[in-house]
Amino acid sequence: MLRVYNTLSGSKDLFEPMVPGKVRMYVCGVTVYDYCHIGHARSALVFDVLRRYLEYSGFAVEFAKNFTDVDDKIIKRANEQGVSCERVTTTYIQAYYEDMEKLGVRRATLEPRATEHIADIVALVDTLLGKGMAYRVEGDVYFQVDRYPVYGRLSKRKMDDLQAGARVDVDERKRHPMDFALWKGSKPGEPSWDSPWGPGRPGWHIECSAMAMRHLGETFDIHGGGMDLIFPHHENEIAQSCGATGKEFARYWVHNGFVQINQEKMSKSLGNFFTIREIFDKSEWPETVTGEMLRYFLLSTHYRSPLDFSDQSVAEAKNALNGFYDLFERLKESAPAQGAVDQQMREANTRARQAFIAAMDDDLNTPNAVAALQKLRGEANKALDAGLSAEMRHVVREEFRSLGAVLGLLQPDRWQFKSQGSQESHGASGAPAKRLSDEEIAGKIAARLVAKQSRNYKLADQLRAELSSHGIIIEDRPDGTSRWKR
RNA sequence: GGCGCCGUACCCAAGUGGCUAAGGGAGCAGUCUGCAAAACUGCGAUGCGGCGGUUCGAACCCGCCCGGCGCCUCCA
C-alpha cells in the first residue's frame, strides 16, 4: 500500500483514491514561454514515476497536466520577438514535447490549455462573484481571501505573518494585500476574451482550478507540482476552488524538491540554470543513453530532497547504468537448459521485487528502489558465474524490464552494445571525430580474432587500441568471441 | 521579521529509537584472462555537523550552537 507525503496534512498518508481502482491526478505543467530546464525535468519525471507506479499497482490513472499558454511572461516574450503569443506558445509546447520524449516522460492522458478553457474560467469567476468571495475593480476581478477563513492551510501560514513579510508594494485597489487576481482586464494589444467584466484574460491561479474541475471533477485525488508552487499558487487554487464548490479540492498534495546548482536554487532569475536541450546537446553519448543517465541521476535522490546537479553526478549515473547493461548482455548469451542456481535466482528475483515495491510504497523512495535493483544485479552476476539456465536468464531480464519500466529505466534492448545501427545523435558541439561504422568495427574485431588465434597478440592489441581510440571497448567472451560497446 | 528544510565515508545517497549504519560511483588489493575489459572476492564511517539532555538503548526524540539552503514576489 502506497503512502505519500501530503503537504496538506504534513504527514505520509496512506493513499486511497475516492473511487476504488481509479486515480485522478492533476499536475501543474509549464508556462510555455521558454525552454525547459533540468528543474522542470525533475518535476515532470517525479510525477511521471508516480503515475507509472500507480499504474503498476493496478490503478487506472487519469492524469491531467496543463500548459499555461496565457501569461505576462508570454506576452513579454512575444513582444520582444515581435511575434504573436500563439507563435510563442506553439514553439515552446513543441519544444516541451521534444525534451520530454528524450527523457522518456510519458504524455499525460489530458493536456489542457488555459486558452481552451476560458468559458470554464469565466463561469468559475462568476460563481465566486455570486458568492461574494470576489469583487470587481474596474475591469479586474479579485478573490477576497478573508472570505475564505482557512486561507493558509496548505502552506501553514497565517494571514498576519504574510502581511508582515510582504515584500511587494500592495495594489491600493485591493481590499486585502493577499487578495489575488482571478481576471485581468486586458490592455490594448494583449490577448483578450470577452467576459461579463469586459475584455480580459485569466489570472494565473484560476486556470488550474477550472481545468482540474472540468476534467477531473470538483474533488479529485492528487495534485502535484514543484515546492515553490505551494505558496501562493496552490494555496490560492484551494481558496478559490473550495470557495466556489464548498467541497475539498484535491485530497493529496504532492510537491517535489528543487534542483540546485552548487547548493543554490536553480532559477531563471538567478541565471544559473541548464536547459534540457543544452544538456543533450553537450552530451557525448547517444540520446537514449543521455536520457537514461539523466533519469537515473534524477531518481537517485528522493523526490522531496534538494538535488545538486553536476556533470560528475550525471557521469556517475552513466557508470552505474553500465553495470546493468553489461549484465543484460551476459544474460543474452547462450546457456544450457539446466542451471545450478536457478532456484536461488528465482528467490532473489522475488525478494528484489518485494524490496522494490516496499521502497516505492514508502513515499516513492526511488533511491531505495534503485538499490533493490542494484542488489539484484549483483545476485544475477553471481548466479551467472555459478550457472544459470537459458530460461532463468530470460526471467531475470524480464524482471529488470518490468521493474525498470516503473522508473522508466533499464529496458534491456535500449542501449545498443553490438552491431545495431549507429544513428548519429551526437550533440551540436564539435563534430565528433570520424565515427566508425559498424562494418568497420566488425572488420577490425574479426581481424583481431584472427590475430589472437594465431597468437599474434601484438597485432591484436594494436587493433584494440585503434578501436579504443574511437571510444569502442571490446570485451572478450570465454568462448573466444568478442562483444563491443561504445 | 514570519514559516520551513538540510548537514551520514573521497563523491552521490538510503536509513529517523534497538540485528554487524543500505545501495551506487571512485580508489586499492586479489581471483579469472595471452593482455585487457567485464564479473566475482576482500578493504573502506567504533561513527552519522558540534555540545548537552531524555532513554536500558539515539544518526534517528528534545534543547542550544555552528554551517548551508528554501518560501513569504514570477518560478518546477
XYZ file of C-alpha atoms (C1' of nucleotides) in Angstrom:
562
model
C 0.000 0.000 0.000
C 1.321 3.335 -1.088
C 1.916 6.080 1.398
C 2.586 9.570 0.121
C 3.681 12.692 1.869
C 0.736 15.033 1.749
C 1.641 18.690 2.103
C -1.873 19.386 3.297
C -1.667 17.056 6.283
C 2.066 17.325 6.766
C 2.451 13.575 7.036
C 2.854 10.434 4.996
C -0.706 9.327 4.380
C -1.994 6.024 3.145
C -3.141 6.596 -0.401
C -6.720 5.615 -1.071
C -8.433 7.063 -4.115
C -12.009 8.292 -3.923
C -13.120 5.728 -6.454
C -11.546 2.321 -5.828
C -9.142 1.344 -8.558
C -9.166 4.771 -10.191
C -6.833 7.679 -9.597
C -7.373 11.191 -10.825
C -4.347 13.427 -10.661
C -3.517 16.926 -11.811
C -0.041 18.318 -12.105
C 0.897 21.908 -12.795
C 2.761 21.904 -16.050
C 4.833 24.654 -17.534
C 4.269 28.179 -18.688
C 5.323 27.960 -22.289
C 7.496 30.976 -22.905
C 10.952 29.364 -22.839
C 12.817 26.069 -22.993
C 12.545 23.729 -20.037
C 15.436 23.412 -17.633
C 16.588 20.487 -15.556
C 14.282 21.551 -12.732
C 11.269 21.163 -14.984
C 12.682 17.800 -15.929
C 12.773 16.696 -12.326
C 9.213 17.708 -11.670
C 7.957 16.069 -14.835
C 9.894 12.944 -14.001
C 8.665 12.678 -10.425
C 5.047 12.732 -11.479
C 5.741 10.502 -14.438
C 7.096 7.944 -11.999
C 4.191 8.431 -9.609
C 1.820 7.794 -12.491
C 3.768 4.755 -13.643
C 3.849 3.322 -10.149
C 0.134 3.856 -9.632
C -0.475 2.013 -12.867
C 1.945 -0.719 -11.854
C -0.028 -1.006 -8.617
C -3.153 -1.675 -10.611
C -4.852 1.701 -10.696
C -6.338 3.253 -13.783
C -4.864 6.737 -13.814
C -6.417 9.825 -15.269
C -3.554 12.238 -15.431
C -4.018 15.869 -16.387
C -1.033 18.138 -16.917
C -1.715 21.617 -18.166
C 0.051 24.096 -20.348
C -0.205 27.679 -19.192
C -0.452 29.452 -22.506
C -1.632 32.872 -21.449
C 0.558 34.833 -19.067
C 2.524 38.040 -18.614
C 5.783 36.338 -19.483
C 4.398 35.003 -22.716
C 3.180 38.433 -23.709
C 6.538 39.889 -22.858
C 8.368 37.261 -24.878
C 6.073 37.770 -27.846
C 6.708 41.498 -27.780
C 10.457 41.004 -27.532
C 10.480 38.712 -30.509
C 7.892 40.633 -32.462
C 5.685 37.600 -32.892
C 2.249 36.590 -31.721
C 1.627 34.913 -28.383
C 0.348 31.879 -30.261
C 3.643 31.639 -32.049
C 5.484 31.693 -28.742
C 3.303 29.098 -27.097
C 3.248 26.656 -30.003
C 7.018 26.901 -30.305
C 7.642 26.051 -26.691
C 4.949 23.439 -26.422
C 6.638 21.665 -29.295
C 9.999 22.027 -27.572
C 8.489 20.674 -24.379
C 7.303 17.561 -26.141
C 10.694 17.015 -27.712
C 12.522 17.409 -24.419
C 10.156 15.186 -22.504
C 10.338 12.493 -25.095
C 14.103 12.388 -24.787
C 13.687 11.968 -21.050
C 11.156 9.199 -21.522
C 8.413 11.175 -19.800
C 5.109 9.792 -20.971
C 2.405 12.137 -22.084
C -0.389 12.810 -19.659
C -3.786 11.455 -20.568
C -5.137 15.007 -20.628
C -3.157 18.099 -21.543
C -5.498 21.031 -21.183
C -4.515 24.569 -22.110
C -5.737 27.668 -20.375
C -6.834 29.312 -23.589
C -9.125 26.393 -24.334
C -10.949 26.806 -21.054
C -11.874 30.466 -20.969
C -15.560 29.647 -20.680
C -14.908 27.437 -17.658
C -12.780 30.108 -16.114
C -15.349 32.826 -16.657
C -18.028 30.613 -15.146
C -15.884 29.921 -12.105
C -15.107 33.572 -11.558
C -18.774 34.337 -11.939
C -19.637 31.780 -9.272
C -17.155 33.337 -6.883
C -18.570 36.793 -7.522
C -22.070 35.452 -6.952
C -20.996 34.001 -3.629
C -19.482 37.250 -2.544
C -15.983 35.776 -2.434
C -14.668 38.000 -5.166
C -15.048 41.637 -6.138
C -14.620 43.779 -9.213
C -12.256 46.658 -9.562
C -12.626 48.344 -12.905
C -12.010 45.555 -15.442
C -10.344 43.234 -12.921
C -11.790 40.669 -10.575
C -10.059 39.754 -7.309
C -10.507 36.917 -4.915
C -11.131 38.156 -1.405
C -9.034 35.969 0.845
C -10.685 36.888 4.114
C -13.883 35.333 2.819
C -12.095 32.018 2.918
C -11.422 31.637 6.633
C -8.948 28.759 6.419
C -6.717 30.507 3.914
C -3.136 29.364 4.506
C -3.888 25.779 5.484
C -1.711 24.294 2.770
C 1.365 26.440 3.290
C 0.803 26.649 7.062
C 0.884 30.388 7.036
C -1.175 32.832 8.968
C -2.523 35.868 7.238
C -0.838 38.145 9.755
C 2.560 36.596 9.026
C 2.052 37.045 5.349
C 1.267 40.691 5.708
C 4.218 41.258 7.954
C 6.519 39.713 5.422
C 5.089 41.306 2.330
C 7.966 42.489 0.232
C 5.966 43.806 -2.625
C 4.094 47.018 -2.997
C 0.455 46.325 -2.492
C -2.007 47.312 -5.114
C -4.070 50.001 -3.365
C -7.219 48.843 -5.065
C -7.176 45.512 -3.279
C -9.170 45.153 -0.102
C -6.594 42.904 1.455
C -2.927 42.653 0.485
C -3.227 38.938 -0.169
C -6.177 39.214 -2.497
C -5.240 37.928 -5.923
C -6.464 38.411 -9.455
C -8.969 35.995 -10.909
C -9.468 38.015 -14.064
C -7.332 40.768 -15.506
C -8.692 43.413 -17.803
C -6.580 43.466 -20.943
C -4.581 46.364 -22.142
C -4.631 47.081 -25.869
C -2.553 44.595 -27.806
C -2.772 41.891 -25.164
C -4.661 38.668 -25.736
C -8.171 39.064 -24.500
C -11.513 37.342 -24.283
C -14.948 38.742 -23.701
C -16.385 38.445 -20.254
C -19.157 39.981 -18.186
C -16.470 42.294 -16.797
C -15.154 43.410 -20.125
C -12.361 42.088 -22.297
C -9.631 40.400 -20.317
C -7.656 37.296 -19.552
C -7.481 34.833 -16.666
C -5.310 35.295 -13.611
C -2.618 32.723 -13.056
C -4.261 30.538 -10.442
C -7.782 30.274 -11.758
C -6.932 28.261 -14.837
C -5.776 25.260 -12.842
C -8.913 25.234 -10.746
C -11.134 25.482 -13.784
C -9.298 22.855 -15.789
C -8.937 20.392 -12.946
C -12.623 20.623 -12.132
C -13.613 20.356 -15.770
C -11.610 17.211 -16.391
C -11.343 15.525 -13.018
C -14.332 16.755 -11.065
C -14.725 19.177 -8.176
C -12.816 16.852 -5.889
C -10.035 14.609 -7.135
C -7.175 12.610 -5.693
C -3.738 14.046 -6.286
C -2.488 17.494 -7.119
C 1.190 17.942 -7.726
C 3.869 20.419 -8.636
C 7.128 21.938 -7.531
C 7.561 23.086 -3.962
C 7.623 26.687 -4.983
C 4.013 26.364 -6.061
C 2.774 25.664 -2.548
C 2.534 29.352 -1.970
C 0.856 31.242 -3.427
C -0.278 29.192 -6.398
C -1.689 26.096 -4.752
C -2.881 27.978 -1.708
C -4.901 30.195 -4.000
C -6.193 27.287 -6.018
C -7.548 25.791 -2.831
C -9.129 29.034 -1.710
C -10.926 29.727 -4.947
C -11.893 26.123 -5.653
C -13.164 25.275 -2.211
C -14.703 28.704 -2.017
C -16.658 28.060 -5.173
C -17.758 24.486 -4.521
C -17.797 24.179 -0.762
C -16.036 20.858 -1.266
C -12.477 19.702 -0.836
C -10.422 20.299 -3.965
C -7.521 17.850 -4.101
C -7.117 15.235 -1.397
C -3.365 14.655 -1.623
C -0.939 17.453 -2.387
C 2.435 16.245 -3.573
C 5.400 18.554 -4.096
C 8.859 17.873 -5.424
C 12.082 19.499 -4.236
C 14.371 21.669 -6.271
C 17.324 21.078 -8.437
C 20.233 23.150 -7.237
C 23.483 24.263 -8.688
C 26.265 24.466 -6.147
C 23.801 24.277 -3.295
C 21.715 27.124 -4.654
C 18.306 27.018 -6.170
C 18.436 26.937 -9.901
C 16.179 29.543 -11.392
C 15.680 31.853 -14.257
C 16.106 34.866 -12.062
C 19.493 33.679 -10.791
C 20.527 32.741 -14.286
C 22.169 29.536 -13.092
C 20.059 27.071 -14.991
C 20.679 24.436 -17.608
C 18.076 23.699 -20.208
C 17.283 20.121 -21.043
C 18.275 20.531 -24.667
C 21.524 22.140 -23.675
C 22.413 19.075 -21.642
C 21.547 16.744 -24.502
C 23.480 18.868 -26.966
C 26.586 18.797 -24.833
C 26.403 15.111 -24.037
C 28.953 12.854 -25.695
C 26.511 9.951 -25.501
C 23.676 8.940 -27.777
C 20.347 10.466 -26.948
C 18.815 7.349 -25.446
C 21.817 6.933 -23.178
C 21.853 10.568 -22.113
C 18.164 10.429 -21.372
C 18.596 7.426 -19.169
C 21.611 8.896 -17.411
C 19.595 11.957 -16.505
C 16.673 9.880 -15.412
C 18.823 7.663 -13.230
C 20.521 10.690 -11.751
C 17.256 12.480 -11.026
C 15.725 9.405 -9.424
C 18.741 8.586 -7.283
C 17.646 11.208 -4.772
C 14.311 11.192 -3.009
C 11.877 13.479 -4.792
C 11.338 15.811 -1.861
C 15.027 16.422 -1.160
C 17.060 19.064 -2.873
C 19.248 17.675 -5.612
C 22.515 19.186 -6.714
C 23.087 18.996 -10.440
C 26.638 18.464 -11.636
C 28.415 16.827 -14.542
C 30.098 14.480 -12.136
C 26.841 13.200 -10.705
C 25.451 12.554 -14.151
C 28.657 10.779 -15.133
C 28.331 8.573 -12.069
C 24.846 7.672 -13.207
C 26.322 6.528 -16.506
C 28.799 4.280 -14.738
C 26.095 2.824 -12.571
C 23.927 2.093 -15.595
C 26.796 0.445 -17.423
C 26.712 -2.330 -14.885
C 23.103 -3.115 -15.690
C 23.584 -3.137 -19.417
C 26.698 -5.276 -19.123
C 24.600 -7.714 -17.153
C 21.872 -7.691 -19.800
C 24.477 -8.634 -22.371
C 25.640 -11.529 -20.261
C 22.049 -12.654 -19.822
C 21.601 -12.778 -23.575
C 24.430 -15.201 -24.131
C 23.643 -18.826 -24.850
C 23.195 -21.108 -21.885
C 22.314 -24.677 -21.023
C 18.783 -25.795 -20.310
C 19.617 -26.555 -16.722
C 21.101 -24.088 -14.257
C 22.819 -24.929 -10.989
C 21.331 -21.984 -9.135
C 18.039 -21.392 -10.889
C 16.015 -21.808 -7.756
C 18.129 -19.381 -5.744
C 17.882 -16.887 -8.562
C 14.142 -17.214 -8.625
C 14.046 -16.411 -4.928
C 16.381 -13.473 -5.345
C 14.064 -12.140 -8.020
C 11.125 -12.315 -5.694
C 12.992 -10.644 -2.876
C 14.094 -7.845 -5.155
C 10.591 -7.236 -6.382
C 9.285 -7.121 -2.840
C 12.004 -4.716 -1.777
C 11.344 -2.559 -4.802
C 7.631 -2.360 -4.078
C 8.228 -1.667 -0.402
C 10.532 1.194 -1.335
C 8.099 2.705 -3.806
C 5.221 2.307 -1.366
C 7.187 4.374 1.115
C 6.505 7.765 -0.422
C 8.134 6.883 -3.721
C 11.536 6.107 -2.281
C 13.259 5.729 -5.635
C 16.801 5.620 -4.162
C 15.846 2.515 -2.245
C 14.043 1.099 -5.238
C 17.197 1.541 -7.300
C 19.226 -0.055 -4.528
C 16.976 -3.106 -4.738
C 17.719 -3.332 -8.453
C 21.436 -2.934 -7.820
C 21.349 -5.721 -5.326
C 19.576 -7.951 -7.809
C 22.224 -7.080 -10.370
C 24.934 -8.405 -8.091
C 22.989 -11.560 -7.402
C 22.341 -12.145 -11.080
C 26.028 -11.780 -11.908
C 26.916 -14.242 -9.206
C 24.286 -16.634 -10.472
C 25.694 -16.384 -13.959
C 29.093 -17.380 -12.632
C 27.536 -20.337 -10.848
C 25.379 -21.466 -13.757
C 22.014 -20.149 -14.850
C 19.701 -21.773 -17.377
C 18.625 -20.048 -20.540
C 15.118 -19.827 -19.218
C 16.141 -18.176 -15.944
C 18.276 -15.714 -17.827
C 15.193 -14.693 -19.683
C 13.198 -14.464 -16.468
C 15.805 -12.208 -14.903
C 15.899 -9.931 -17.905
C 12.148 -9.613 -17.793
C 12.264 -8.831 -14.095
C 14.573 -5.913 -14.769
C 12.405 -4.874 -17.636
C 9.205 -4.786 -15.628
C 10.623 -3.133 -12.504
C 12.780 -0.807 -14.538
C 9.753 0.307 -16.507
C 8.230 1.711 -13.335
C 11.135 4.120 -13.187
C 11.416 4.428 -16.939
C 14.840 2.799 -16.789
C 16.586 -0.424 -17.745
C 14.893 -1.650 -20.850
C 17.436 -4.295 -21.850
C 17.326 -3.512 -25.536
C 17.638 0.215 -25.165
C 21.411 0.545 -25.221
C 22.973 -0.797 -28.317
C 26.044 -2.697 -27.386
C 26.621 -4.553 -30.569
C 26.027 -4.237 -34.220
C 22.934 -2.108 -34.228
C 22.826 0.977 -36.406
C 24.986 3.840 -35.266
C 22.491 6.623 -35.700
C 24.013 9.998 -35.162
C 22.541 11.590 -32.131
C 25.553 13.450 -31.014
C 25.457 16.996 -29.909
C 25.905 20.046 -31.972
C 29.043 20.942 -30.089
C 32.003 19.920 -32.137
C 31.720 17.380 -34.893
C 32.604 14.048 -33.336
C 35.842 12.744 -34.693
C 35.028 10.448 -37.550
C 32.808 7.828 -36.115
C 33.447 4.259 -37.122
C 30.697 2.431 -38.903
C 29.547 -0.884 -37.575
C 31.096 -2.562 -40.590
C 34.487 -1.071 -39.834
C 34.200 -2.127 -36.235
C 33.153 -5.628 -37.153
C 36.038 -5.830 -39.585
C 38.593 -4.847 -37.003
C 37.148 -7.212 -34.447
C 37.290 -10.058 -36.933
C 40.885 -9.194 -37.795
C 41.743 -9.123 -34.137
C 40.158 -12.506 -33.641
C 42.326 -13.969 -36.369
C 45.387 -12.358 -34.833
C 44.505 -13.812 -31.464
C 44.073 -17.272 -32.885
C 47.474 -17.117 -34.480
C 48.821 -15.824 -31.153
C 49.822 -12.570 -32.768
C 48.944 -10.633 -29.641
C 50.866 -7.611 -30.681
C 48.603 -7.082 -33.661
C 45.529 -7.956 -31.612
C 46.370 -5.325 -29.024
C 47.084 -2.811 -31.706
C 43.645 -3.365 -33.217
C 42.042 -2.987 -29.865
C 43.933 0.223 -29.257
C 42.670 1.556 -32.560
C 39.105 0.810 -31.606
C 39.679 2.205 -28.172
C 40.792 5.498 -29.632
C 37.351 5.694 -31.205
C 35.680 5.016 -27.902
C 34.953 1.386 -28.677
C 35.519 -1.026 -25.841
C 35.996 -4.690 -26.611
C 35.132 -7.393 -24.159
C 36.269 -10.923 -24.915
C 33.919 -13.702 -24.050
C 35.110 -17.003 -22.586
C 34.357 -18.794 -25.859
C 36.836 -16.653 -27.743
C 34.372 -14.308 -29.412
C 34.079 -10.644 -28.528
C 31.401 -8.101 -27.888
C 31.817 -4.364 -28.053
C 30.246 -1.218 -26.767
C 30.797 2.461 -27.105
C 10.792 39.719 10.819
C 7.446 35.086 9.938
C 7.270 29.883 8.227
C 10.230 25.695 6.879
C 14.245 22.421 5.239
C 19.137 20.286 5.209
C 24.219 18.756 7.292
C 25.556 10.362 7.064
C 32.584 7.604 4.276
C 36.698 10.552 -1.201
C 31.769 11.617 -4.130
C 26.345 10.555 -4.626
C 22.729 8.675 -1.294
C 19.075 5.433 1.934
C 18.118 4.812 6.997
C 14.572 8.714 11.529
C 14.651 4.682 18.678
C 17.208 -1.465 19.256
C 20.350 -7.129 14.396
C 27.427 -6.042 12.144
C 24.855 2.336 9.603
C 21.514 0.003 2.759
C 22.932 0.772 -2.285
C 25.858 3.055 -6.122
C 30.291 5.645 -8.053
C 35.520 6.316 -7.439
C 40.003 4.004 -5.204
C 43.190 -0.072 -3.531
C 44.273 -5.469 -3.307
C 43.168 -10.377 -5.104
C 40.741 -14.359 -8.491
C 39.907 -15.074 -13.718
C 42.224 -13.584 -18.544
C 47.797 -14.040 -23.633
C 46.882 -8.866 -22.076
C 42.578 -6.160 -21.146
C 37.512 -5.345 -20.117
C 33.538 -7.370 -17.544
C 32.407 -10.341 -13.397
C 33.460 -12.106 -8.596
C 36.056 -11.656 -3.558
C 38.186 -8.516 0.060
C 39.371 -3.459 2.170
C 36.933 1.345 3.454
C 32.333 5.810 8.562
C 33.716 2.371 16.573
C 30.661 6.653 13.841
C 26.142 9.877 11.254
C 27.999 18.996 11.782
C 29.209 20.314 17.396
C 27.809 20.257 22.630
C 24.377 18.942 26.230
C 19.771 16.242 27.622
C 15.690 12.287 27.574
C 16.062 6.778 27.390
C 18.027 0.285 29.384
C 19.329 1.944 24.352
C 19.686 7.696 19.583
C 22.378 9.108 13.282
C 17.187 8.892 14.490
C 13.437 12.372 20.171
C 14.356 17.417 22.934
C 17.427 21.992 23.691
C 21.346 25.147 22.355
C 25.216 26.260 18.933
C 27.859 26.112 14.037
C 27.365 25.728 8.736
C 24.223 25.751 4.261
C 19.508 26.439 1.803
C 14.255 27.423 0.586
C 9.416 30.036 0.796
C 6.990 34.668 2.220
C 7.468 38.148 -5.320
C 7.168 35.295 -11.268
C 9.333 30.496 -10.537
C 9.222 23.013 -11.245
